[in-house]
Amino acid sequence: MSDNTTHTLPAYLSYSMGLLWLWSGTQPLFFMPEMSLDLLHSVGIPNPLQWPTLIAASLLDIGFAFLCFSRLRSHSSVWLLQLITVAAYSLIIAFRLPEMWAHPFAPLVKNLPIMATLFFLYQSVGDKK
């Protein structure tokens, strides 16, 4: 790849990640808050911190979406932060909600290709000297 690989990367990679983050930031907060709060309770978040945690996580996800759609997507740190976040979310779910390993829609397993894509994007953008 050339020195500035941002132009050679397919735009659908960053845009699809952006749509994923936008959905994961808005859907729990606006369409499924009760279920989201129940999940936060299940992972051990105390009741008074559940709404602030839900709002903070949603805003983080929405912020990542905007980064994926912006020119800042050419910075490797954008992808590294997303990778760390997905890994952290996955670890929390894996250890605090182990039933998700047996979930028929495989939410934990689906995070593996997401993390692989984020790692690819992290390695591929051209801001590392």
Short mmCIF file of C-alpha atoms in Angstrom, two decimals:
data_model
loop_
_atom_site.label_atom_id
_atom_site.label_comp_id
_atom_site.label_asym_id
_atom_site.label_seq_id
_atom_site.Cartn_x
_atom_site.Cartn_y
_atom_site.Cartn_z
CA MET A 1 0.00 0.00 0.00
CA SER A 2 1.08 3.56 -0.46
CA ASP A 3 2.17 5.90 2.32
CA ASN A 4 -1.31 7.41 2.55
CA THR A 5 -3.54 4.35 2.47
CA THR A 6 -6.71 6.12 3.55
CA HIS A 7 -7.64 6.76 -0.07
CA THR A 8 -7.06 3.13 -1.08
CA LEU A 9 -9.12 1.61 1.71
CA PRO A 10 -12.69 0.89 0.70
CA ALA A 11 -14.93 3.54 2.24
CA TYR A 12 -17.50 0.88 3.09
CA LEU A 13 -15.24 -0.42 5.87
CA SER A 14 -15.31 2.79 7.89
CA TYR A 15 -18.91 3.60 6.95
CA SER A 16 -20.16 0.16 7.94
CA MET A 17 -18.36 0.48 11.28
CA GLY A 18 -19.96 3.90 11.66
CA LEU A 19 -23.42 2.48 11.06
CA LEU A 20 -22.77 -0.29 13.57
CA TRP A 21 -21.68 2.23 16.22
CA LEU A 22 -24.60 4.53 15.44
CA TRP A 23 -27.06 1.67 15.84
CA SER A 24 -25.42 0.37 19.02
CA GLY A 25 -25.49 3.88 20.49
CA THR A 26 -29.06 4.77 19.65
CA GLN A 27 -30.97 1.48 19.77
CA PRO A 28 -30.42 0.67 23.49
CA LEU A 29 -31.07 4.22 24.65
CA PHE A 30 -34.08 5.11 22.51
CA PHE A 31 -35.73 1.79 21.67
CA MET A 32 -34.78 -0.71 24.39
CA PRO A 33 -33.87 1.19 27.57
CA GLU A 34 -35.52 -1.30 29.94
CA MET A 35 -33.65 -4.26 28.47
CA SER A 36 -30.42 -2.24 28.44
CA LEU A 37 -30.84 -1.29 32.10
CA ASP A 38 -31.53 -4.95 32.96
CA LEU A 39 -28.29 -5.95 31.23
CA LEU A 40 -26.37 -3.27 33.11
CA HIS A 41 -27.87 -4.60 36.35
CA SER A 42 -26.81 -8.13 35.34
CA VAL A 43 -23.19 -7.06 34.84
CA GLY A 44 -23.17 -5.49 38.31
CA ILE A 45 -23.78 -1.79 37.70
CA PRO A 46 -25.58 -0.39 40.78
CA ASN A 47 -29.07 1.00 40.19
CA PRO A 48 -28.14 4.69 40.66
CA LEU A 49 -25.40 4.36 38.03
CA GLN A 50 -27.36 2.44 35.41
CA TRP A 51 -28.87 5.43 33.58
CA PRO A 52 -25.61 7.42 33.60
CA THR A 53 -23.74 4.33 32.38
CA LEU A 54 -26.28 3.73 29.61
CA ILE A 55 -26.11 7.35 28.50
CA ALA A 56 -22.30 7.44 28.63
CA ALA A 57 -21.96 4.18 26.67
CA SER A 58 -24.49 5.37 24.10
CA LEU A 59 -22.70 8.69 23.67
CA LEU A 60 -19.37 6.90 23.32
CA ASP A 61 -20.80 4.64 20.61
CA ILE A 62 -22.41 7.58 18.80
CA GLY A 63 -19.12 9.49 19.05
CA PHE A 64 -17.31 6.56 17.45
CA ALA A 65 -19.90 6.61 14.65
CA PHE A 66 -19.19 10.24 13.89
CA LEU A 67 -15.45 9.55 13.92
CA CYS A 68 -15.96 6.77 11.37
CA PHE A 69 -17.77 9.20 9.08
CA SER A 70 -15.31 12.07 9.60
CA ARG A 71 -11.87 12.82 8.23
CA LEU A 72 -10.49 11.76 11.61
CA ARG A 73 -10.92 8.17 10.46
CA SER A 74 -7.48 8.57 8.88
CA HIS A 75 -5.90 8.52 12.36
CA SER A 76 -4.92 5.12 13.70
CA SER A 77 -5.90 6.13 17.25
CA VAL A 78 -9.56 6.31 16.16
CA TRP A 79 -9.50 2.61 15.26
CA LEU A 80 -7.37 1.59 18.22
CA LEU A 81 -9.81 3.21 20.67
CA GLN A 82 -12.69 1.39 19.02
CA LEU A 83 -10.81 -1.90 19.15
CA ILE A 84 -10.08 -1.44 22.85
CA THR A 85 -13.72 -0.57 23.50
CA VAL A 86 -15.08 -3.64 21.69
CA ALA A 87 -12.55 -5.83 23.51
CA ALA A 88 -13.59 -4.31 26.86
CA TYR A 89 -17.30 -4.72 26.09
CA SER A 90 -16.62 -8.33 25.03
CA LEU A 91 -14.67 -9.16 28.17
CA ILE A 92 -17.37 -7.70 30.40
CA ILE A 93 -20.05 -9.66 28.59
CA ALA A 94 -17.99 -12.87 28.51
CA PHE A 95 -17.38 -12.88 32.25
CA ARG A 96 -20.48 -11.17 33.61
CA LEU A 97 -23.04 -12.58 31.16
CA PRO A 98 -21.61 -16.00 30.29
CA GLU A 99 -24.97 -17.10 28.91
CA MET A 100 -24.15 -14.93 25.88
CA TRP A 101 -21.68 -17.63 24.77
CA ALA A 102 -24.69 -19.86 24.10
CA HIS A 103 -26.90 -17.12 22.63
CA PRO A 104 -28.32 -18.28 19.28
CA PHE A 105 -27.30 -15.01 17.55
CA ALA A 106 -23.69 -15.29 18.79
CA PRO A 107 -23.12 -11.68 19.91
CA LEU A 108 -19.71 -12.45 21.40
CA VAL A 109 -18.48 -14.44 18.43
CA LYS A 110 -19.55 -11.65 16.07
CA ASN A 111 -17.22 -9.30 17.91
CA LEU A 112 -14.23 -11.29 16.62
CA PRO A 113 -14.59 -10.18 12.95
CA ILE A 114 -15.45 -6.68 14.17
CA MET A 115 -12.21 -6.57 16.15
CA ALA A 116 -10.30 -8.01 13.18
CA THR A 117 -11.68 -5.26 10.94
CA LEU A 118 -10.82 -2.59 13.50
CA PHE A 119 -7.29 -3.98 13.79
CA PHE A 120 -6.96 -3.97 10.00
CA LEU A 121 -8.10 -0.34 9.87
CA TYR A 122 -5.75 0.56 12.71
CA GLN A 123 -2.80 -0.93 10.84
CA SER A 124 -3.84 0.45 7.46
CA VAL A 125 -4.34 4.15 8.03
CA GLY A 126 -1.46 6.38 7.12
CA ASP A 127 -0.73 8.49 10.21
CA LYS A 128 1.95 6.19 11.63
CA LYS A 129 5.43 7.38 10.73
#
